[in-house]
Short mmCIF file of C-alpha atoms and ligand atoms in Angstrom, two decimals:
data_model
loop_
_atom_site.label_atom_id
_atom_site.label_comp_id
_atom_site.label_asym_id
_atom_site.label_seq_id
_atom_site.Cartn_x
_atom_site.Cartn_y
_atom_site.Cartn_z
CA UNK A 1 0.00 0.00 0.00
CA UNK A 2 1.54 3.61 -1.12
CA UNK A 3 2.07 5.96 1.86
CA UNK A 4 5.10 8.07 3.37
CA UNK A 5 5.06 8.00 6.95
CA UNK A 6 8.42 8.41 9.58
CA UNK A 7 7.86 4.64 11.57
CA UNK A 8 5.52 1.95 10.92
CA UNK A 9 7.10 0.58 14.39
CA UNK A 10 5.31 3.35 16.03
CA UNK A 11 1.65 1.86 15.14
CA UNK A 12 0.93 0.42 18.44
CA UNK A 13 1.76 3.58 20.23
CA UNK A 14 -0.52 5.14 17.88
CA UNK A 15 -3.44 2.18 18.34
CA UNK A 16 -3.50 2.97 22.10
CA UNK A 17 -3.72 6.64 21.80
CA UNK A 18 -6.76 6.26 19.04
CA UNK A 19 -8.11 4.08 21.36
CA UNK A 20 -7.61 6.51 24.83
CA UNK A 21 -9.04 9.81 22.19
CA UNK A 22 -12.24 7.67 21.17
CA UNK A 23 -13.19 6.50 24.72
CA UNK A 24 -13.91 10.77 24.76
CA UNK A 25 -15.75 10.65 20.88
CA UNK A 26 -19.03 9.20 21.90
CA UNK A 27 -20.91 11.33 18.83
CA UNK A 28 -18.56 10.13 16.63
CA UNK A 29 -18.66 6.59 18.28
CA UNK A 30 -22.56 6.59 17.57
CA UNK A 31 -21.57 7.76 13.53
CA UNK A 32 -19.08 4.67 13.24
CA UNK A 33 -21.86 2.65 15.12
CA UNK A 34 -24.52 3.37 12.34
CA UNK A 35 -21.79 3.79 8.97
CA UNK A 36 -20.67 0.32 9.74
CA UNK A 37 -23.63 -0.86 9.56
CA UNK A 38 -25.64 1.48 6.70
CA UNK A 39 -22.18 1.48 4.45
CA UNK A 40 -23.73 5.08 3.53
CA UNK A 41 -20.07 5.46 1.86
CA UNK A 42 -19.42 2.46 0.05
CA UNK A 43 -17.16 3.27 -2.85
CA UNK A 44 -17.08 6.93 -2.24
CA UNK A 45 -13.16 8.00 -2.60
CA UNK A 46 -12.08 10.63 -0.17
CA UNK A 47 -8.55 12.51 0.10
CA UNK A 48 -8.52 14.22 3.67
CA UNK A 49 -6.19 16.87 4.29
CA UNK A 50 -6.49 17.40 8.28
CA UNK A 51 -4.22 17.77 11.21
CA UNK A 52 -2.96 13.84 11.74
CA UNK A 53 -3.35 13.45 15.22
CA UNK A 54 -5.50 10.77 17.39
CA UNK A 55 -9.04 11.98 16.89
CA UNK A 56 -8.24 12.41 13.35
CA UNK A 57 -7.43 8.84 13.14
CA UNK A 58 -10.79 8.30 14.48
CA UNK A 59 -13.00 10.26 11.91
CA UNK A 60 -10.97 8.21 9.08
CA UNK A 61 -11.77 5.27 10.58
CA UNK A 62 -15.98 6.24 10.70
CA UNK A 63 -15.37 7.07 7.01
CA UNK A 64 -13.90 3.60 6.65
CA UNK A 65 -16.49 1.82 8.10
CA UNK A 66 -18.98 3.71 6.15
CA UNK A 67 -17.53 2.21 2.81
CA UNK A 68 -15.38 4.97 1.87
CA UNK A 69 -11.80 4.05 0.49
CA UNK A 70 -9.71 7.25 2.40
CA UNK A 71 -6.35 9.04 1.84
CA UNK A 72 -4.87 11.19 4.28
CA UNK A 73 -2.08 14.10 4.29
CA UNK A 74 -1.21 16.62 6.53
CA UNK A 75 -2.49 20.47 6.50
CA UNK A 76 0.02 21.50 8.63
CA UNK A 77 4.13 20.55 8.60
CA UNK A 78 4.36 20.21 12.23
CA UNK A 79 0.81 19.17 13.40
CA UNK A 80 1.40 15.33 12.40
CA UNK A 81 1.69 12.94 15.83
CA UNK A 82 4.39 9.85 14.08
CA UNK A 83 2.91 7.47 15.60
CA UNK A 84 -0.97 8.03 13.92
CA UNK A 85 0.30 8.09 10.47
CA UNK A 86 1.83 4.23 12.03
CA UNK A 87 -0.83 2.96 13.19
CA UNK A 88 -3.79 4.18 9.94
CA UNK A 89 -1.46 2.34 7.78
CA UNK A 90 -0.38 -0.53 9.64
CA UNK A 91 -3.63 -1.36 11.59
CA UNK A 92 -6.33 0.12 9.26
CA UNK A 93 -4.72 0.21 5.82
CA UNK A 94 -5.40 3.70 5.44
CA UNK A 95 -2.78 5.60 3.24
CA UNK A 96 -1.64 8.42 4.90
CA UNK A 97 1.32 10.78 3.74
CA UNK A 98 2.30 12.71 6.26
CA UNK A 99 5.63 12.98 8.59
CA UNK A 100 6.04 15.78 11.27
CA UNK A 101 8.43 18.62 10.34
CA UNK A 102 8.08 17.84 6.62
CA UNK A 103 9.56 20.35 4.91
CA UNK A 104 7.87 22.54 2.76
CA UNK A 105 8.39 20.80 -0.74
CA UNK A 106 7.21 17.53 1.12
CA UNK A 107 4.15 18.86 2.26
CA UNK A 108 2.59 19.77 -0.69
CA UNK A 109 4.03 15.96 -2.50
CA UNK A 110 2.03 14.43 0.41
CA UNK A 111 -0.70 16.61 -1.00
CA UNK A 112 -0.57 15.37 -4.23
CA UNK A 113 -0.30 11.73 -3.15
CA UNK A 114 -3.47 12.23 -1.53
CA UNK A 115 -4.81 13.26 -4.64
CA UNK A 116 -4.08 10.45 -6.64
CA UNK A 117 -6.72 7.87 -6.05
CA UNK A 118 -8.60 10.14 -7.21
CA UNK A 119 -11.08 11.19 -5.06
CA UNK A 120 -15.11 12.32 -5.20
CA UNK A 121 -14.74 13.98 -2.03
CA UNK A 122 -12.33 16.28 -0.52
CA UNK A 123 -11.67 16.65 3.44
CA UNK A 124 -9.74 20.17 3.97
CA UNK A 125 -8.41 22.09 6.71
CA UNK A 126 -7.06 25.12 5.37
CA UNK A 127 -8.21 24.35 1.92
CA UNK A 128 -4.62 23.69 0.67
CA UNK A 129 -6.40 20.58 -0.60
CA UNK A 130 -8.40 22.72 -2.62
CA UNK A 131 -6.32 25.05 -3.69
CA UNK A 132 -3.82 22.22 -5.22
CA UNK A 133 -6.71 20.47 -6.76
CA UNK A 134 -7.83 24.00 -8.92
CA UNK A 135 -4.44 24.53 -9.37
CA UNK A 136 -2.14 21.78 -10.60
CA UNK A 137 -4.71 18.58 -10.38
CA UNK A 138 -7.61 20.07 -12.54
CA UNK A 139 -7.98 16.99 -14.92
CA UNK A 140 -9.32 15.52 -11.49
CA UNK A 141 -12.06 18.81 -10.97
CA UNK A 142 -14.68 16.89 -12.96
CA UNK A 143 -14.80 13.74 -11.14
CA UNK A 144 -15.21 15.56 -7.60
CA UNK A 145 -18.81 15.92 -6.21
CA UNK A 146 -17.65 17.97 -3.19
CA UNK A 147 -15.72 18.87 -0.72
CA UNK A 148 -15.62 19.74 3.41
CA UNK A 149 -14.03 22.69 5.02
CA UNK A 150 -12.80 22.55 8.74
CA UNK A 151 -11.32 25.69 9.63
CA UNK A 152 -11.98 29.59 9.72
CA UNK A 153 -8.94 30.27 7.37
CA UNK A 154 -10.17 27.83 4.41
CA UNK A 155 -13.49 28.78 4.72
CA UNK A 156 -12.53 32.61 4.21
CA UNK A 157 -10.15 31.24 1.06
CA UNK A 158 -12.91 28.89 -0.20
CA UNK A 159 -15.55 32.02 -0.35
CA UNK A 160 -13.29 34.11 -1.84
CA UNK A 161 -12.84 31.74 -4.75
CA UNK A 162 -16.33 31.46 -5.16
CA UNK A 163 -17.07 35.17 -5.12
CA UNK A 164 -14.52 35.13 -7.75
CA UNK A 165 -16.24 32.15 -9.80
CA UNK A 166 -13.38 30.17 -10.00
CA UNK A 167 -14.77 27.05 -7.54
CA UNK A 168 -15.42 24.09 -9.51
CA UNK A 169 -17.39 22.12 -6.74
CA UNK A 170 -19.45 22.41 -3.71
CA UNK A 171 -18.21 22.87 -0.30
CA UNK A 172 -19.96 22.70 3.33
CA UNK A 173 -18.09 24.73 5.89
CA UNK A 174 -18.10 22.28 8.78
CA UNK A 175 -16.31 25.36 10.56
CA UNK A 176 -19.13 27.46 10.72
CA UNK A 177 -21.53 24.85 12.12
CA UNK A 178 -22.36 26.28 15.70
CA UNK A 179 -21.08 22.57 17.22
CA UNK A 180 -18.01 23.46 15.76
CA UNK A 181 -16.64 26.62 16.16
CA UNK A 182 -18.64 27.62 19.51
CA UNK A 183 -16.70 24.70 20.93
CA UNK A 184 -13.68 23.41 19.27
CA UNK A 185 -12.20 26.85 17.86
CA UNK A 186 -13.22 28.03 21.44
CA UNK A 187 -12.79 25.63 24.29
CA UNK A 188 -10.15 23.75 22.47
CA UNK A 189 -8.29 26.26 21.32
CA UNK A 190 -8.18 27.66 24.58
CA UNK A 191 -6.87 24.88 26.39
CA UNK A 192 -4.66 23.26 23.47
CA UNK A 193 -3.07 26.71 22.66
CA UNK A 194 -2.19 27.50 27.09
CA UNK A 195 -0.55 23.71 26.86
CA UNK A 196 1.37 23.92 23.86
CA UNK A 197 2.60 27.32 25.18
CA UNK A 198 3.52 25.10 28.63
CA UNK A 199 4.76 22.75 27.22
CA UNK A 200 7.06 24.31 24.87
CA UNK A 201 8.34 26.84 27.56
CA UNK A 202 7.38 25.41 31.14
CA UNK A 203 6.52 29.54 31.78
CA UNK A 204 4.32 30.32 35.26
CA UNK A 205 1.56 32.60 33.42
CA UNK A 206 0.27 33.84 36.70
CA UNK A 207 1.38 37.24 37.15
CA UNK A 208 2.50 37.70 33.35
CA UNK A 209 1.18 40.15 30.80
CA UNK A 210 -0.05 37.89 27.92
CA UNK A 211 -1.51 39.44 24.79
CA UNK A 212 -4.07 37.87 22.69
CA UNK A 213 -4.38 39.28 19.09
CA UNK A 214 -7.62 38.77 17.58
CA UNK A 215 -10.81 38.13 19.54
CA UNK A 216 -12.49 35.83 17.39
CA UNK A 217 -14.12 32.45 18.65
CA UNK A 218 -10.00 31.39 19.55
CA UNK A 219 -9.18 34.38 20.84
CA UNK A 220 -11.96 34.14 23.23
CA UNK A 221 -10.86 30.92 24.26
CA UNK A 222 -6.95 31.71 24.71
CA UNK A 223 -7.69 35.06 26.96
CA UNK A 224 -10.30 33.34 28.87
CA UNK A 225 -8.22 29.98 29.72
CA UNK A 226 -4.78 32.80 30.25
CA UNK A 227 -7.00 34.97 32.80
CA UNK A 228 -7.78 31.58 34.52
CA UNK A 229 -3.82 30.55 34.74
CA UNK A 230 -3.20 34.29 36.75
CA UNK A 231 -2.11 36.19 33.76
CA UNK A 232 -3.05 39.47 32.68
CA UNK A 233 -4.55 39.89 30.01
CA UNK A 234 -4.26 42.48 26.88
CA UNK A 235 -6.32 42.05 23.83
CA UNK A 236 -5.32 43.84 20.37
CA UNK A 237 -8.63 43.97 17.61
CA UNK A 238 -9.37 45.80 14.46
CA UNK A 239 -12.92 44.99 14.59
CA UNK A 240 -14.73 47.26 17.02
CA UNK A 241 -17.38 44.98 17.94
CA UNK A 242 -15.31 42.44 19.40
CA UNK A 243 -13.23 44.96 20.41
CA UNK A 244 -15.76 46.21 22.75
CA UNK A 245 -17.16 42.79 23.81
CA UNK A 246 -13.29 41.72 24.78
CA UNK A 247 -13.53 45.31 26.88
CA UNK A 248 -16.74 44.48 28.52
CA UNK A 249 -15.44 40.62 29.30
CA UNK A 250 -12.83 42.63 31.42
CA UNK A 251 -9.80 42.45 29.42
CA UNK A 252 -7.70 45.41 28.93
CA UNK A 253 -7.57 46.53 24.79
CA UNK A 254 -4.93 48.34 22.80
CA UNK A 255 -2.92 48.76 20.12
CA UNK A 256 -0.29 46.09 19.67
CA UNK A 257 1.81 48.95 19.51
CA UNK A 258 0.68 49.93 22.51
CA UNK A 259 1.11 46.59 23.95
CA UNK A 260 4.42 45.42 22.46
CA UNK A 261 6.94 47.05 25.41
CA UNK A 262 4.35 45.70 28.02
CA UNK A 263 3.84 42.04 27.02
CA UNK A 264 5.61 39.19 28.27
CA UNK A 265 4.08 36.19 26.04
CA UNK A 266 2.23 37.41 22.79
CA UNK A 267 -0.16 35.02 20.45
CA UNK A 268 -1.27 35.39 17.54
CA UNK A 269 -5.09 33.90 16.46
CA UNK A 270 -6.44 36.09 13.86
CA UNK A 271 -6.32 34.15 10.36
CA UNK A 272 -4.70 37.65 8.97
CA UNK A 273 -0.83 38.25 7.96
CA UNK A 274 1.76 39.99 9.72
CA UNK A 275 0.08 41.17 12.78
CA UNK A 276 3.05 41.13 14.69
CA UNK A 277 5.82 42.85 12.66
CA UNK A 278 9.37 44.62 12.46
CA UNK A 279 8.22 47.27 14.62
CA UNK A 280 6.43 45.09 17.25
CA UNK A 281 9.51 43.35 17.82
CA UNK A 282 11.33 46.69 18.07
CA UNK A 283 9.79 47.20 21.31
CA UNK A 284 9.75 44.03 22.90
CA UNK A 285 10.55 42.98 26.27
CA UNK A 286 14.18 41.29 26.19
CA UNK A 287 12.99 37.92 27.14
CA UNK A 288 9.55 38.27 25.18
CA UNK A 289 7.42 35.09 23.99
CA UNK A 290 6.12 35.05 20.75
CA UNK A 291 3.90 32.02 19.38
CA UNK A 292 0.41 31.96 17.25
CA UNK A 293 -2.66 29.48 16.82
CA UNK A 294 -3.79 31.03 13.62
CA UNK A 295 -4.18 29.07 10.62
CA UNK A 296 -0.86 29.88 9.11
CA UNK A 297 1.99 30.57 10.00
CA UNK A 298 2.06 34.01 8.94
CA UNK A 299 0.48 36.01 11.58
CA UNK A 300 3.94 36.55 12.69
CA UNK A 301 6.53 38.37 10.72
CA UNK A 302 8.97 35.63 11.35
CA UNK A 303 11.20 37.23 7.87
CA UNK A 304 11.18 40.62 9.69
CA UNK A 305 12.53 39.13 12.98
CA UNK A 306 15.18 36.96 11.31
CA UNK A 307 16.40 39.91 9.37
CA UNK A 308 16.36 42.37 12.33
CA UNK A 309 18.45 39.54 14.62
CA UNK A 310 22.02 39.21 15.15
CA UNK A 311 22.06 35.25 16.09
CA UNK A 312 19.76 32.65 15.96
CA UNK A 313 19.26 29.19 18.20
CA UNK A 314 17.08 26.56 19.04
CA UNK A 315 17.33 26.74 22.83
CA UNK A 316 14.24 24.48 23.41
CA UNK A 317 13.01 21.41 21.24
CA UNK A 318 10.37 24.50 20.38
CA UNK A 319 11.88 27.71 21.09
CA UNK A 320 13.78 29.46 19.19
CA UNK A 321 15.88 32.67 20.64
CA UNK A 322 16.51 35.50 17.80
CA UNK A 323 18.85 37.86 19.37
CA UNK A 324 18.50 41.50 18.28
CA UNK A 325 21.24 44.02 17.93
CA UNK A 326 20.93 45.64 21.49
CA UNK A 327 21.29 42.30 23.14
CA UNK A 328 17.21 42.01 23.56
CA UNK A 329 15.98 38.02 23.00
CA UNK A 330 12.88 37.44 21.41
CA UNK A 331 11.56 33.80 21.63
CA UNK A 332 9.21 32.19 19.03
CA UNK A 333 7.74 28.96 19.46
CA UNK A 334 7.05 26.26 17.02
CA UNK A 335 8.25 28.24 14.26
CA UNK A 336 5.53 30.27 13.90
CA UNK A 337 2.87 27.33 13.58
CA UNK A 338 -0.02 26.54 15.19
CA UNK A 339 1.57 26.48 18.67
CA UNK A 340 -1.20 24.02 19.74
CA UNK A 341 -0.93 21.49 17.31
CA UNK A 342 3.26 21.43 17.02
CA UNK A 343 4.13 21.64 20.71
CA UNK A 344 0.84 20.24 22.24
CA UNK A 345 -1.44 17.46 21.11
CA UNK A 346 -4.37 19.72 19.87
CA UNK A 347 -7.49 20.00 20.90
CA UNK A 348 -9.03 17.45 23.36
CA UNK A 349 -10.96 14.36 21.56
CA UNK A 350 -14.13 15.94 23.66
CA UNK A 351 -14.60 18.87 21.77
CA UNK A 352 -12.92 17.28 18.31
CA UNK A 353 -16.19 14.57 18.97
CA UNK A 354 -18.36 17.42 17.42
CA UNK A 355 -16.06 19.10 15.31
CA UNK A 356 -15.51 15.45 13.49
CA UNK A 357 -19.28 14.22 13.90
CA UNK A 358 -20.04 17.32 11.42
CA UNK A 359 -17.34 16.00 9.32
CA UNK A 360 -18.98 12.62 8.65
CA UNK A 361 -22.17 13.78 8.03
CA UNK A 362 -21.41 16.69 5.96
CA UNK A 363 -19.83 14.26 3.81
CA UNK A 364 -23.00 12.05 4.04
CA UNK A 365 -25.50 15.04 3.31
CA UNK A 366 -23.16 15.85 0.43
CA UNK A 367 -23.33 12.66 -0.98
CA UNK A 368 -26.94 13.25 -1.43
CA UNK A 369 -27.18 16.10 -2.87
CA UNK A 370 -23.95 17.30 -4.30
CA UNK A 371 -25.13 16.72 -7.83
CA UNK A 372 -27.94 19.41 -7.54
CA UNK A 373 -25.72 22.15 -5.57
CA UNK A 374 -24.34 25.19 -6.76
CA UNK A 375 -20.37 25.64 -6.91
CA UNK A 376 -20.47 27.61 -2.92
CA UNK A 377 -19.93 27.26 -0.05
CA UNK A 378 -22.81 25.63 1.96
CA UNK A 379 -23.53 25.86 5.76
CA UNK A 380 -23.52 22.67 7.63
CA UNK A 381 -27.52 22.41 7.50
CA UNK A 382 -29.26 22.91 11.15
CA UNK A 383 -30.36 19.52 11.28
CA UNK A 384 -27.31 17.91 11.65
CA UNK A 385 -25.87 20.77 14.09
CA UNK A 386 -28.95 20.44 16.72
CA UNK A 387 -29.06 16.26 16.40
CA UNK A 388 -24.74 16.48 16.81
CA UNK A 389 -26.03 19.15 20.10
CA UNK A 390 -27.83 16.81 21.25
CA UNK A 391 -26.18 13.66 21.44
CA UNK A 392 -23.26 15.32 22.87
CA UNK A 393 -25.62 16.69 26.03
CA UNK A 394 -26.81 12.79 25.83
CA UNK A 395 -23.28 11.90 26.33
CA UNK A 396 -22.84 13.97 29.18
CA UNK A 397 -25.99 13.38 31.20
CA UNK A 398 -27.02 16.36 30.97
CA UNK A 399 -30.76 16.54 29.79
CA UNK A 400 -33.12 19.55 28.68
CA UNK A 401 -36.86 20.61 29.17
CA UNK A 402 -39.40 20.24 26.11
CA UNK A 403 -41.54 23.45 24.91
CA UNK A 404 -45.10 22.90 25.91
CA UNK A 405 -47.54 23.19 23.63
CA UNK A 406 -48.94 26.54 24.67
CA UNK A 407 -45.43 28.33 24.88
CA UNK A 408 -44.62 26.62 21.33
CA UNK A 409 -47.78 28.74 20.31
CA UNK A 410 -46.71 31.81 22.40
CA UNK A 411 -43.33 32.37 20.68
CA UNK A 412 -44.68 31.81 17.22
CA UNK A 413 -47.50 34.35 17.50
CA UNK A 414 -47.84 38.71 18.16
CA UNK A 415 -51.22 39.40 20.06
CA UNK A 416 -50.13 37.98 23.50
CA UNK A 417 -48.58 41.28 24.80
CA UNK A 418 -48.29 42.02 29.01
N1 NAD B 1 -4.98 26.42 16.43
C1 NAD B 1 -6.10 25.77 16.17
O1 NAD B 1 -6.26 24.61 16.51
C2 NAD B 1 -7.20 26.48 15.45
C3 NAD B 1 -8.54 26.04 15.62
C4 NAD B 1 -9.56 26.74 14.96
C5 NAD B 1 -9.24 27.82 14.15
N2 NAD B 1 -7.93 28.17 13.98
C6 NAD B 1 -7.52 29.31 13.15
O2 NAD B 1 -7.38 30.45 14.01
C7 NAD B 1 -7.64 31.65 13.28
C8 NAD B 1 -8.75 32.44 13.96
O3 NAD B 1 -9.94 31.69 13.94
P1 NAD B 1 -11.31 32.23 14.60
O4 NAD B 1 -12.31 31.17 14.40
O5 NAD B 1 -11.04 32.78 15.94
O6 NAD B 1 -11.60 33.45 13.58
P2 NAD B 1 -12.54 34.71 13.77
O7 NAD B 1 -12.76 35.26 12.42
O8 NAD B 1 -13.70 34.36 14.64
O9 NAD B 1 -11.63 35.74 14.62
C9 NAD B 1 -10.48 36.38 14.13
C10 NAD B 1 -10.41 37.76 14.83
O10 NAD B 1 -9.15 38.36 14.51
C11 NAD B 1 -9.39 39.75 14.31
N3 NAD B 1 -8.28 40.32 13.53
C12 NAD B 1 -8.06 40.27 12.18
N4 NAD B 1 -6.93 40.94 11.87
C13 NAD B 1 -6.42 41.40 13.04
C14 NAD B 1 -5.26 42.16 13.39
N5 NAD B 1 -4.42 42.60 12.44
N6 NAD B 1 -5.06 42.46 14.71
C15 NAD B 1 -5.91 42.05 15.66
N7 NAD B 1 -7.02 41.32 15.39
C16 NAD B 1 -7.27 41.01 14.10
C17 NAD B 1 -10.73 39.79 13.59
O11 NAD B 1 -11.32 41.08 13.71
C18 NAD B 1 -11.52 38.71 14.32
O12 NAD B 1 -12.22 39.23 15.43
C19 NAD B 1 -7.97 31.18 11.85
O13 NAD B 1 -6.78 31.18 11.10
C20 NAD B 1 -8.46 29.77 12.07
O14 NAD B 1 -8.36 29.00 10.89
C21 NAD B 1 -6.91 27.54 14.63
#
């Protein structure tokens, strides 16, 4: 079987962690439960391009036992855990290309290995997938019914190239489904991007001053899990709405001007370019922390810093120190990447449960339809969000009351005033 992976000796590792992240998938549990035994996939080819870590294993393993014959790659260089890549081969026979710290030439062969069975569906996170597909795999275009979007950053890319008429298939953007990105790009961001940060640095955040640019759904969930560790935290915006909202959850907001001489740890989660920059790093803190869980790795203006420094070393498996003229050190983690995913494990197999249950059956509502749908991007539809809601509460004991009758009435109708 064709795959590139660092150490098929590595696959029982992997087995046990799949195992240990699906005793915590019970949505997705339920999907494999019903795929294995409906085959709603059979024949259906599928090249994923996702993070390659645990839970991922698990959602190509529900598309397996739904019928589908999967590919995997990596849509990140540094977010692939060995010993999953190991074990999907080894133990599942599912092709995967993918080897953590794959350069960048490597990353986008593994893309086009994924490519070449040909699939009817792709499975993005990024929409590098995509992107390679329209761009140098187009003799492949017709044969592809549609496609699935996971993240904030490929569903922005995605829309933009259908606003510009050049998407050749459908899309559902499992990202905006309120299961996903109320919870994962929240709550697991959150927690993922505070560990990786640990992990890679072993800092004490109480007492620090940690910035947090961007207050999206991640940005929520970094300054909100930071506050909790003791730091304090800044926000930096440009929209004034969440601007505002991160004011009135009690964090203090600025400029990142304004906040680059007061910060001790800075991270970037914004999904735009070169938010910190040359003169961000000109007022840093000597001893300053710089790492980002945006999409890619360009939030920071790593160019600018390695041009402004006078030496460069890797002083931690994911630090590295840039030392500027004046003797200042400025340390970036994980090269930039999503600090989450290369120092950390990612988000927790709880919240990926959801995230990965609207994976499946996007791909299963797809199936049915894609013939009939327009070249966009499609929402995940609302049925599929509230049933994924609900067995997730299920899962957790936790149960809800029923509208009654007469208050069903009341909030459809306009006479019953005070
Ligand atoms: N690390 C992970 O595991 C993970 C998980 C989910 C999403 N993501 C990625 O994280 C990024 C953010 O996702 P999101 O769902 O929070 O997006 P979002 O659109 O909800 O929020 C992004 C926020 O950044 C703000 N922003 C844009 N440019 C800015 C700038 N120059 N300075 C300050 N703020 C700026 C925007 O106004 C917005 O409020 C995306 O790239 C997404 O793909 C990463």
């Amino acid at each position: 079987m064709d795959h590139d992976i660092k150490d098929l000796t590595l696959a029982d590792k992997g087995r046990l962690r799949m195992a240990w992240a699906a005793r915590s998938m019970p949505v997705l549990d339920e999907i494999k439960r019903s795929f294995a035994k409906d085959k709603p996939l059979a024949g259906v080819r599928i090249a994923a391009c996702l993070h390659v870590t645990s839970e991922t294993a698990n959602l190509m393993e529900a598309l397996k036992l739904g019928g589908a014959d999967v590919r995997l790659c990596a849509s990140n260089p540094l977010s692939t855990q060995d010993d999953i890549p190991a074990t999907l081969v080894k133990h599942h026979k599912i092709p995967v290309f993918a080897v953590k710290g794959e350069d960048h030439r490597t990353y986008y062969r593994h893309i086009l290995q994924a490519l070449d069975h040909k699939p009817s569906i792709t499975m993005d996170d990024g929409a590098d997938l995509v992107s390679v597909t329209h761009s140098k795999r187009k003799e492949l275009l017709p044969g592809i019914l549609g496609g699935t979007e996971e993240t904030t950053t490929g569903v922005i890319r995605l829309k933009s190239m259908a606003k510009d008429g050049v998407l050749r298939y459908p899309i559902v953007a499992v990202n905006d489904a309120q299961t996903k990105h109320l919870f994962d790009n929240r709550y697991g961001t959150g927690q993922s991007t505070i560990d990786g940060i640990l992990r890679a640095t072993n800092v004490l955040l109480a007492g620090l001053r940690f910035v947090v640019a961007g207050y999206g759904m991640c940005g929520k969930g970094v300054a909100m899990r930071a506050r909790g560790a003791g730091a304090r935290v800044v926000v930096t915006e440009v929209d004034p709405i969440r601007a505002i909202e991160a004011v009135m959850d009690g964090f203090e907001v600025m400029t990142m001007a304004a906040a680059a001489p007061l910060g001790d740890v800075f991270l970037t989660v914004t999904g735009n370019k070169s938010v910190i920059r040359k003169e961000h790093f000109r007022r840093m803190k000597d001893g300053a922390i710089v790492a980002n869980a945006g999409h890619f790795n360009v939030e920071i203006d790593i160019p600018a810093l390695a041009a402004m420094a006078r030496t460069r070393r890797r002083i931690r498996e994911f630090v590295d120190e840039y030392t500027l003229p004046d003797g200042r050190r400025i340390h970036l983690l994980g090269e930039g990447r999503l600090i989450n995913l290369a120092a950390a494990e990612g988000h927790p197999a709880m919240v990926m449960d959801m995230s990965f249950a609207n994976q499946a059956l996007s791909v299963r509502w797809l199936l049915g339809r894609a013939k009939g749908l327009a070249r966009k991007v499609f929402p995940v539809p609302e049925e599929i969000d509230r049933e994924i809601a609900a067995l997730k509460l299920e899962s957790m004991g936790a149960t809800i009351d029923r509208l009654t009758a007469a208050q069903k009435r009341y909030l459809s109708e306009w006479r019953e005033g005070t």
